[in-house]
PDB file of C-alpha atoms and ligand atoms in Angstrom:
ATOM      1  CA  MET S   1      90.684  81.224  66.403  1.00 65.00           C
ATOM      2  CA  THR S   2      92.455  83.678  68.709  1.00 74.00           C
ATOM      3  CA  ALA S   3      90.856  84.087  72.152  1.00 78.00           C
ATOM      4  CA  GLN S   4      89.574  87.604  72.853  1.00 76.00           C
ATOM      5  CA  PRO S   5      91.283  89.254  75.851  1.00 79.00           C
ATOM      6  CA  VAL S   6      88.917  89.475  78.836  1.00 88.00           C
ATOM      7  CA  GLU S   7      88.179  93.084  79.763  1.00 93.00           C
ATOM      8  CA  THR S   8      89.261  93.925  83.324  1.00 95.00           C
ATOM      9  CA  LEU S   9      86.730  95.465  85.726  1.00 96.00           C
ATOM     10  CA  ASP S  10      88.879  98.571  85.741  1.00 96.00           C
ATOM     11  CA  ALA S  11      88.627  98.898  81.963  1.00 97.00           C
ATOM     12  CA  LEU S  12      84.921  98.018  81.984  1.00 97.00           C
ATOM     13  CA  LEU S  13      84.090 100.717  84.529  1.00 98.00           C
ATOM     14  CA  THR S  14      86.295 103.268  82.801  1.00 97.00           C
ATOM     15  CA  ARG S  15      84.414 102.550  79.551  1.00 98.00           C
ATOM     16  CA  LEU S  16      80.870 102.456  80.974  1.00 98.00           C
ATOM     17  CA  VAL S  17      80.828 105.113  83.734  1.00 98.00           C
ATOM     18  CA  ARG S  18      80.823 108.617  82.299  1.00 98.00           C
ATOM     19  CA  ASP S  19      81.931 111.864  83.884  1.00 98.00           C
ATOM     20  CA  ILE S  20      79.378 114.685  83.882  1.00 98.00           C
ATOM     21  CA  PRO S  21      81.193 117.900  84.844  1.00 97.00           C
ATOM     22  CA  ASP S  22      79.446 120.468  87.041  1.00 96.00           C
ATOM     23  CA  PHE S  23      76.511 118.210  88.006  1.00 95.00           C
ATOM     24  CA  PRO S  24      74.572 118.663  90.240  1.00 93.00           C
ATOM     25  CA  THR S  25      76.577 121.758  91.219  1.00 92.00           C
ATOM     26  CA  PRO S  26      79.545 123.609  89.684  1.00 94.00           C
ATOM     27  CA  GLY S  27      82.874 121.935  90.496  1.00 93.00           C
ATOM     28  CA  VAL S  28      81.460 118.418  91.009  1.00 92.00           C
ATOM     29  CA  VAL S  29      82.283 115.722  88.441  1.00 96.00           C
ATOM     30  CA  PHE S  30      79.304 113.362  88.636  1.00 97.00           C
ATOM     31  CA  LYS S  31      79.997 109.666  88.013  1.00 98.00           C
ATOM     32  CA  ASP S  32      77.032 108.600  85.858  1.00 98.00           C
ATOM     33  CA  ILE S  33      76.527 104.815  85.919  1.00 98.00           C
ATOM     34  CA  SER S  34      73.587 104.818  83.428  1.00 98.00           C
ATOM     35  CA  PRO S  35      75.679 103.391  80.527  1.00 98.00           C
ATOM     36  CA  LEU S  36      76.878 100.574  82.818  1.00 98.00           C
ATOM     37  CA  LEU S  37      73.324  99.695  83.902  1.00 98.00           C
ATOM     38  CA  ALA S  38      72.236  99.578  80.246  1.00 98.00           C
ATOM     39  CA  ASP S  39      74.940  97.012  79.400  1.00 98.00           C
ATOM     40  CA  HIS S  40      73.865  93.500  80.460  1.00 98.00           C
ATOM     41  CA  ALA S  41      77.354  91.982  80.484  1.00 98.00           C
ATOM     42  CA  GLY S  42      78.798  94.986  82.307  1.00 98.00           C
ATOM     43  CA  PHE S  43      76.012  95.159  84.895  1.00 98.00           C
ATOM     44  CA  SER S  44      76.267  91.400  85.540  1.00 98.00           C
ATOM     45  CA  ALA S  45      80.045  91.577  85.955  1.00 98.00           C
ATOM     46  CA  VAL S  46      79.889  94.384  88.518  1.00 98.00           C
ATOM     47  CA  VAL S  47      77.062  92.713  90.483  1.00 98.00           C
ATOM     48  CA  ASP S  48      79.197  89.555  90.775  1.00 98.00           C
ATOM     49  CA  ALA S  49      82.221  91.583  91.830  1.00 98.00           C
ATOM     50  CA  LEU S  50      80.304  93.673  94.403  1.00 98.00           C
ATOM     51  CA  ALA S  51      78.863  90.465  95.902  1.00 98.00           C
ATOM     52  CA  ALA S  52      82.288  88.841  96.425  1.00 98.00           C
ATOM     53  CA  PRO S  53      82.814  90.190  99.996  1.00 98.00           C
ATOM     54  CA  GLY S  54      79.554  88.428 100.939  1.00 98.00           C
ATOM     55  CA  ARG S  55      80.993  85.002 100.092  1.00 98.00           C
ATOM     56  CA  ASP S  56      83.461  82.659 101.772  1.00 98.00           C
ATOM     57  CA  PRO S  57      86.347  81.126  99.760  1.00 98.00           C
ATOM     58  CA  ASP S  58      84.010  78.297  98.648  1.00 98.00           C
ATOM     59  CA  GLY S  59      81.486  80.802  97.304  1.00 98.00           C
ATOM     60  CA  ALA S  60      78.913  80.298 100.071  1.00 98.00           C
ATOM     61  CA  CYS S  61      76.988  83.338 101.280  1.00 98.00           C
ATOM     62  CA  VAL S  62      78.186  84.663 104.650  1.00 98.00           C
ATOM     63  CA  VAL S  63      75.810  87.618 105.042  1.00 98.00           C
ATOM     64  CA  ASP S  64      72.169  87.799 106.116  1.00 98.00           C
ATOM     65  CA  LYS S  65      71.351  91.175 104.523  1.00 98.00           C
ATOM     66  CA  VAL S  66      72.621  93.492 101.832  1.00 99.00           C
ATOM     67  CA  ALA S  67      71.887  97.152 102.560  1.00 99.00           C
ATOM     68  CA  GLY S  68      71.656  99.623  99.657  1.00 98.00           C
ATOM     69  CA  ILE S  69      71.745 103.378 100.012  1.00 98.00           C
ATOM     70  CA  GLU S  70      69.171 105.484  98.120  1.00 97.00           C
ATOM     71  CA  ALA S  71      69.093 105.897  95.242  1.00 96.00           C
ATOM     72  CA  ARG S  72      71.751 104.355  93.013  1.00 98.00           C
ATOM     73  CA  GLY S  73      72.811 102.038  95.822  1.00 98.00           C
ATOM     74  CA  PHE S  74      69.375 100.366  95.528  1.00 98.00           C
ATOM     75  CA  ILE S  75      69.975  99.510  91.871  1.00 98.00           C
ATOM     76  CA  LEU S  76      73.245  97.769  92.708  1.00 98.00           C
ATOM     77  CA  ALA S  77      72.453  96.267  96.124  1.00 98.00           C
ATOM     78  CA  ALA S  78      69.187  94.532  95.169  1.00 98.00           C
ATOM     79  CA  PRO S  79      70.752  92.265  92.498  1.00 98.00           C
ATOM     80  CA  VAL S  80      73.734  91.677  94.824  1.00 99.00           C
ATOM     81  CA  ALA S  81      71.301  90.449  97.515  1.00 98.00           C
ATOM     82  CA  LEU S  82      69.586  88.133  95.023  1.00 98.00           C
ATOM     83  CA  ALA S  83      72.930  86.815  93.735  1.00 98.00           C
ATOM     84  CA  LEU S  84      74.028  86.022  97.298  1.00 98.00           C
ATOM     85  CA  GLY S  85      70.689  84.620  98.452  1.00 98.00           C
ATOM     86  CA  ALA S  86      70.432  87.309 101.162  1.00 98.00           C
ATOM     87  CA  GLY S  87      67.731  89.815 102.057  1.00 98.00           C
ATOM     88  CA  PHE S  88      67.776  93.409 100.772  1.00 98.00           C
ATOM     89  CA  VAL S  89      67.454  96.408 103.109  1.00 99.00           C
ATOM     90  CA  PRO S  90      66.802  99.924 101.784  1.00 98.00           C
ATOM     91  CA  ILE S  91      68.532 102.797 103.557  1.00 98.00           C
ATOM     92  CA  ARG S  92      66.570 105.878 102.549  1.00 98.00           C
ATOM     93  CA  LYS S  93      66.609 109.644 102.772  1.00 97.00           C
ATOM     94  CA  ALA S  94      64.635 111.032 105.705  1.00 98.00           C
ATOM     95  CA  GLY S  95      60.851 110.864 105.523  1.00 98.00           C
ATOM     96  CA  LYS S  96      60.513 108.082 102.933  1.00 98.00           C
ATOM     97  CA  LEU S  97      60.197 104.938 105.067  1.00 98.00           C
ATOM     98  CA  PRO S  98      56.696 104.329 106.458  1.00 98.00           C
ATOM     99  CA  ALA S  99      57.337 102.303 109.636  1.00 98.00           C
ATOM    100  CA  ALA S 100      59.426 103.090 112.737  1.00 98.00           C
ATOM    101  CA  THR S 101      62.989 104.106 111.794  1.00 98.00           C
ATOM    102  CA  TYR S 102      66.405 104.907 113.189  1.00 98.00           C
ATOM    103  CA  GLN S 103      67.967 108.095 111.780  1.00 98.00           C
ATOM    104  CA  GLU S 104      71.545 109.264 111.337  1.00 98.00           C
ATOM    105  CA  SER S 105      72.594 112.745 110.241  1.00 97.00           C
ATOM    106  CA  TYR S 106      75.977 113.611 108.797  1.00 96.00           C
ATOM    107  CA  ALA S 107      77.763 116.613 107.371  1.00 91.00           C
ATOM    108  CA  LEU S 108      77.828 117.356 103.658  1.00 84.00           C
ATOM    109  CA  GLU S 109      80.129 119.913 102.061  1.00 70.00           C
ATOM    110  CA  TYR S 110      77.313 122.425 102.586  1.00 71.00           C
ATOM    111  CA  GLY S 111      74.715 121.504 105.192  1.00 81.00           C
ATOM    112  CA  GLU S 112      73.588 118.162 106.498  1.00 93.00           C
ATOM    113  CA  ALA S 113      71.918 114.971 105.256  1.00 96.00           C
ATOM    114  CA  THR S 114      69.806 112.448 107.140  1.00 98.00           C
ATOM    115  CA  ILE S 115      69.283 108.798 106.229  1.00 98.00           C
ATOM    116  CA  GLU S 116      67.031 106.204 107.843  1.00 98.00           C
ATOM    117  CA  VAL S 117      66.461 102.474 108.129  1.00 98.00           C
ATOM    118  CA  HIS S 118      63.424 100.573 109.370  1.00 98.00           C
ATOM    119  CA  GLN S 119      64.097  99.435 112.921  1.00 98.00           C
ATOM    120  CA  ASP S 120      62.939  95.894 112.102  1.00 98.00           C
ATOM    121  CA  ALA S 121      64.796  95.579 108.773  1.00 98.00           C
ATOM    122  CA  ILE S 122      67.871  94.083 110.421  1.00 98.00           C
ATOM    123  CA  SER S 123      67.777  91.611 113.312  1.00 97.00           C
ATOM    124  CA  ALA S 124      70.228  91.487 116.207  1.00 98.00           C
ATOM    125  CA  GLY S 125      73.264  89.513 115.101  1.00 98.00           C
ATOM    126  CA  ASP S 126      72.615  89.912 111.355  1.00 98.00           C
ATOM    127  CA  ARG S 127      75.727  90.197 109.219  1.00 98.00           C
ATOM    128  CA  VAL S 128      75.319  92.994 106.673  1.00 99.00           C
ATOM    129  CA  LEU S 129      77.084  93.992 103.455  1.00 99.00           C
ATOM    130  CA  ILE S 130      76.617  97.671 102.531  1.00 99.00           C
ATOM    131  CA  VAL S 131      76.578  98.534  98.802  1.00 98.00           C
ATOM    132  CA  ASP S 132      76.696 101.961  97.132  1.00 98.00           C
ATOM    133  CA  ASP S 133      77.827 103.421  93.817  1.00 98.00           C
ATOM    134  CA  VAL S 134      80.388 106.044  94.855  1.00 98.00           C
ATOM    135  CA  LEU S 135      82.449 106.495  98.032  1.00 97.00           C
ATOM    136  CA  ALA S 136      83.270 110.205  98.158  1.00 96.00           C
ATOM    137  CA  THR S 137      83.849 111.747 101.615  1.00 95.00           C
ATOM    138  CA  GLY S 138      82.654 108.529 103.286  1.00 97.00           C
ATOM    139  CA  GLY S 139      79.968 110.271 105.345  1.00 97.00           C
ATOM    140  CA  THR S 140      77.081 108.339 103.778  1.00 97.00           C
ATOM    141  CA  VAL S 141      78.600 104.898 104.323  1.00 98.00           C
ATOM    142  CA  ALA S 142      79.709 105.829 107.858  1.00 98.00           C
ATOM    143  CA  ALA S 143      76.114 106.879 108.671  1.00 98.00           C
ATOM    144  CA  ALA S 144      74.737 103.688 107.070  1.00 98.00           C
ATOM    145  CA  THR S 145      77.124 101.641 109.231  1.00 98.00           C
ATOM    146  CA  ALA S 146      75.857 103.417 112.342  1.00 98.00           C
ATOM    147  CA  LEU S 147      72.248 102.606 111.331  1.00 98.00           C
ATOM    148  CA  VAL S 148      73.029  98.896 110.895  1.00 98.00           C
ATOM    149  CA  GLU S 149      74.701  98.846 114.301  1.00 98.00           C
ATOM    150  CA  ARG S 150      71.741 100.596 115.971  1.00 98.00           C
ATOM    151  CA  CYS S 151      69.554  97.745 114.694  1.00 98.00           C
ATOM    152  CA  GLY S 152      71.935  95.273 116.351  1.00 98.00           C
ATOM    153  CA  GLY S 153      73.562  94.139 113.111  1.00 98.00           C
ATOM    154  CA  THR S 154      77.242  93.931 112.220  1.00 98.00           C
ATOM    155  CA  VAL S 155      78.640  95.410 109.038  1.00 98.00           C
ATOM    156  CA  CYS S 156      81.046  92.842 107.655  1.00 97.00           C
ATOM    157  CA  GLY S 157      81.950  94.728 104.519  1.00 98.00           C
ATOM    158  CA  VAL S 158      81.331  97.638 102.167  1.00 98.00           C
ATOM    159  CA  SER S 159      81.299  97.319  98.369  1.00 98.00           C
ATOM    160  CA  VAL S 160      81.340 100.338  96.065  1.00 98.00           C
ATOM    161  CA  LEU S 161      81.827 100.741  92.343  1.00 98.00           C
ATOM    162  CA  ILE S 162      84.040 103.800  92.544  1.00 98.00           C
ATOM    163  CA  GLU S 163      86.142 105.374  95.286  1.00 98.00           C
ATOM    164  CA  LEU S 164      87.189 108.997  94.857  1.00 97.00           C
ATOM    165  CA  ASP S 165      90.645 108.656  96.405  1.00 98.00           C
ATOM    166  CA  PHE S 166      91.294 112.407  96.604  1.00 97.00           C
ATOM    167  CA  LEU S 167      88.463 112.745  99.165  1.00 95.00           C
ATOM    168  CA  ALA S 168      89.985 110.077 101.455  1.00 97.00           C
ATOM    169  CA  GLY S 169      86.553 108.707 102.428  1.00 97.00           C
ATOM    170  CA  SER S 170      87.945 105.334 103.500  1.00 98.00           C
ATOM    171  CA  GLY S 171      89.432 107.149 106.513  1.00 97.00           C
ATOM    172  CA  LYS S 172      85.892 107.433 107.932  1.00 97.00           C
ATOM    173  CA  LEU S 173      85.372 103.670 107.807  1.00 97.00           C
ATOM    174  CA  GLY S 174      88.019 102.590 110.297  1.00 95.00           C
ATOM    175  CA  ASP S 175      88.881  98.895 109.948  1.00 96.00           C
ATOM    176  CA  LEU S 176      85.773  98.020 107.935  1.00 98.00           C
ATOM    177  CA  PRO S 177      86.713  95.872 104.912  1.00 98.00           C
ATOM    178  CA  LEU S 178      86.131  98.039 101.832  1.00 98.00           C
ATOM    179  CA  LEU S 179      86.009  96.790  98.239  1.00 98.00           C
ATOM    180  CA  SER S 180      86.247  99.546  95.611  1.00 98.00           C
ATOM    181  CA  LEU S 181      86.059  98.204  92.062  1.00 98.00           C
ATOM    182  CA  LEU S 182      87.640 101.372  90.632  1.00 98.00           C
ATOM    183  CA  HIS S 183      89.829 104.026  92.254  1.00 98.00           C
ATOM    184  CA  VAL S 184      89.934 107.464  90.671  1.00 97.00           C
TER     185      VAL S 184
HETATM  186  P1  LIG A 201      79.865 110.745 100.516  1.00 95.02           P
HETATM  187  O1  LIG A 201      78.941 110.680 101.695  1.00 95.02           O
HETATM  188  O2  LIG A 201      80.563 112.074 100.412  1.00 95.02           O
HETATM  189  O3  LIG A 201      80.835 109.579 100.491  1.00 95.02           O
HETATM  190  O4  LIG A 201      78.989 110.659  99.209  1.00 95.02           O
HETATM  191  C1  LIG A 201      78.558 109.436  98.745  1.00 95.02           C
HETATM  192  C2  LIG A 201      77.154 109.515  98.205  1.00 95.02           C
HETATM  193  O5  LIG A 201      76.984 110.641  97.359  1.00 95.02           O
HETATM  194  C3  LIG A 201      76.878 108.286  97.370  1.00 95.02           C
HETATM  195  O6  LIG A 201      75.590 107.786  97.746  1.00 95.02           O
HETATM  196  C4  LIG A 201      76.939 108.752  95.940  1.00 95.02           C
HETATM  197  O7  LIG A 201      75.838 108.262  95.212  1.00 95.02           O
HETATM  198  C5  LIG A 201      76.902 110.275  95.999  1.00 95.02           C
HETATM  199  N1  LIG A 201      78.052 110.891  95.320  1.00 95.02           N
HETATM  200  C6  LIG A 201      79.021 111.625  95.899  1.00 95.02           C
HETATM  201  N2  LIG A 201      79.884 112.101  94.992  1.00 95.02           N
HETATM  202  C7  LIG A 201      79.462 111.636  93.799  1.00 95.02           C
HETATM  203  C8  LIG A 201      79.948 111.777  92.438  1.00 95.02           C
HETATM  204  N3  LIG A 201      81.040 112.478  92.146  1.00 95.02           N
HETATM  205  N4  LIG A 201      79.265 111.154  91.463  1.00 95.02           N
HETATM  206  C9  LIG A 201      78.149 110.426  91.749  1.00 95.02           C
HETATM  207  N5  LIG A 201      77.651 110.270  92.993  1.00 95.02           N
HETATM  208  C10 LIG A 201      78.292 110.871  94.010  1.00 95.02           C
END
């Protein structure tokens, strides 16, 4: 029997993430990950890949927390945290977290956004992996990094499914190690 070629992550993501033109506003091509989430093999493969920066060369977990950014970042970061054996920390839009928070605001194309983290979600010295679906301008991940640091944690890496290269968002992340499973 001939062995089936193994699908690369690039090919998998190209097949299972669909472009929705002009959503949520005209001119934006929205990267919809719903077909990927509905595919068990595909979802498992990307969770493993996103978790890789949280492991040492022997596969041992080197992070204390995995932070996910609302909303699609939650869906990806929670299974990454479980796969690594680390805690999960939600970074949410303003006004959603019930206990004392730190807040960071950042510029969007039009206007401003604010995200928050619980002050006690990350302990001083914690090593944190940040996970999100799309890196666009980089403002969201830069703000999430600032929140982790205000808690006393250290961001040791950022994992995203897709990086929109034309927006040059990685420029906002300085020397932070960034894993992007697909560049478009
Ligand atoms: P940014 O702060 O510009 O890097 O935007 C990143 C955040 O916005 C992520 O949390 C994404 O979920 C979302 N986002 C930005 N652009 C897109 C896009 N084209 N498709 C899907 N989500 C996007």
